[in-house]
CSV table of C-alpha atoms and ligand atoms in Angstrom, one decimal:
chain,number,residue,atom,x,y,z
E,1441,UNK,CA,-5.1,-41.9,49.8
E,1442,UNK,CA,-2.9,-40.7,52.6
E,1443,UNK,CA,-3.7,-38.3,55.4
E,1444,UNK,CA,-1.8,-35.5,57.0
E,1445,UNK,CA,-0.6,-36.6,60.4
E,1446,UNK,CA,-1.2,-33.1,61.8
E,1447,UNK,CA,-4.7,-32.3,60.5
E,1448,UNK,CA,-5.9,-35.7,59.1
E,1449,UNK,CA,-6.9,-34.1,55.8
E,1450,UNK,CA,-6.2,-36.1,52.7
E,1451,UNK,CA,-2.9,-35.5,51.0
E,1452,UNK,CA,-1.1,-36.8,48.0
E,1453,UNK,CA,2.6,-37.7,48.2
E,1454,UNK,CA,4.7,-36.6,45.3
E,1455,UNK,CA,8.4,-37.0,44.4
E,1456,UNK,CA,10.1,-33.7,43.6
E,1457,UNK,CA,12.8,-33.3,41.0
E,1458,UNK,CA,15.3,-33.4,43.8
E,1459,UNK,CA,14.0,-36.8,44.7
E,1460,UNK,CA,12.3,-35.6,48.0
E,1461,UNK,CA,8.8,-36.4,49.1
E,1462,UNK,CA,6.4,-33.5,49.0
E,1463,UNK,CA,2.8,-33.7,50.2
E,1464,UNK,CA,0.3,-31.7,48.1
E,1465,UNK,CA,-3.5,-31.2,48.5
E,1466,UNK,CA,-5.1,-33.9,46.3
E,1467,UNK,CA,-7.4,-31.4,44.6
E,1468,UNK,CA,-5.8,-29.3,41.8
E,1469,UNK,CA,-5.8,-25.6,42.6
E,1470,UNK,CA,-5.1,-23.0,39.9
E,1471,UNK,CA,-3.4,-20.9,42.6
E,1472,UNK,CA,-1.0,-23.7,43.4
E,1473,UNK,CA,2.7,-23.4,42.6
E,1474,UNK,CA,3.5,-27.1,42.2
E,1475,UNK,CA,3.0,-28.9,38.9
E,1476,UNK,CA,2.0,-32.5,39.4
E,1477,UNK,CA,1.8,-35.4,37.0
E,1478,UNK,CA,1.6,-39.1,37.2
E,1479,UNK,CA,4.3,-41.2,35.6
E,1480,UNK,CA,3.9,-44.6,33.9
E,1481,UNK,CA,4.1,-46.5,37.2
E,1482,UNK,CA,1.5,-44.4,39.0
E,1483,UNK,CA,3.9,-42.3,41.0
E,1484,UNK,CA,3.1,-38.7,41.3
E,1485,UNK,CA,5.9,-36.4,40.3
E,1486,UNK,CA,6.0,-32.7,41.2
E,1487,UNK,CA,8.1,-29.7,40.1
E,1488,UNK,CA,8.1,-26.0,40.2
E,1489,UNK,CA,7.0,-24.6,36.9
E,1490,UNK,CA,9.5,-22.0,35.5
E,1491,UNK,CA,9.7,-19.6,32.6
E,1492,UNK,CA,11.8,-22.1,30.7
E,1493,UNK,CA,9.6,-25.0,31.6
E,1494,UNK,CA,6.0,-23.7,32.1
E,1495,UNK,CA,3.1,-25.9,33.1
E,1496,UNK,CA,2.5,-28.7,30.6
E,1497,UNK,CA,-0.8,-29.9,29.4
E,1498,UNK,CA,-0.4,-33.2,31.3
E,1499,UNK,CA,0.3,-31.5,34.5
E,1500,UNK,CA,-2.0,-29.9,37.1
E,1501,UNK,CA,-1.2,-27.2,39.6
E,1502,UNK,CA,-1.6,-28.2,43.2
E,1503,UNK,CA,-0.8,-26.4,46.5
E,1504,UNK,CA,1.8,-28.0,48.8
E,1505,UNK,CA,-0.1,-29.2,51.8
E,1506,UNK,CA,2.1,-27.2,54.2
E,1507,UNK,CA,0.6,-24.1,52.6
E,1508,UNK,CA,-3.0,-25.1,53.5
E,1509,UNK,CA,-2.5,-27.3,56.6
E,1510,UNK,CA,-4.6,-25.9,59.5
E,1511,UNK,CA,-1.8,-27.2,61.8
E,1512,UNK,CA,0.5,-24.6,60.2
E,1513,UNK,CA,-2.1,-21.8,60.3
E,1514,UNK,CA,-2.5,-21.6,64.1
E,1515,UNK,CA,-1.0,-18.1,64.1
E,1516,UNK,CA,-3.5,-16.7,61.6
E,1517,UNK,CA,-6.7,-14.9,62.8
E,1518,UNK,CA,-9.6,-17.1,63.5
E,1519,UNK,CA,-12.5,-17.2,61.1
E,1520,UNK,CA,-15.1,-14.5,61.6
E,1521,UNK,CA,-17.8,-16.8,63.0
E,1522,UNK,CA,-15.5,-18.1,65.7
E,1523,UNK,CA,-14.6,-14.5,66.7
E,1524,UNK,CA,-18.2,-13.4,66.8
E,1525,UNK,CA,-19.1,-16.5,68.9
E,1526,UNK,CA,-16.4,-15.5,71.4
E,1527,UNK,CA,-17.7,-11.9,71.4
E,1528,UNK,CA,-21.2,-13.3,72.0
E,1529,UNK,CA,-20.0,-15.3,75.0
E,1530,UNK,CA,-18.1,-12.3,76.4
E,1531,UNK,CA,-21.3,-10.2,76.2
E,1532,UNK,CA,-23.2,-12.9,78.1
E,1533,UNK,CA,-20.5,-13.2,80.7
E,1534,UNK,CA,-20.1,-9.4,81.1
E,1535,UNK,CA,-23.5,-7.9,80.4
N,808,ZN,ZN1,-2.2,-31.0,57.5
């Protein structure tokens, strides 16, 4: 198992149809857009399912890790519990 250098979460390296390396989350996700299968040598191959070539029974949908990596989500709003903790601190600081 490999780990993302940015967030240290486990990732799985796949080879795309273009021959490039693509890191996906190791757990299949039905919302993913990348079909992953393992070839006879144990290499994970990935591709984008299409109308002409939909997901096959031997493939599983995964999300590319860049879509879920927290290092790429810094611009998104913080989870609610973090926001409420900050609000709590502000209330204590400025009663
Ligand atoms: Zn990451």
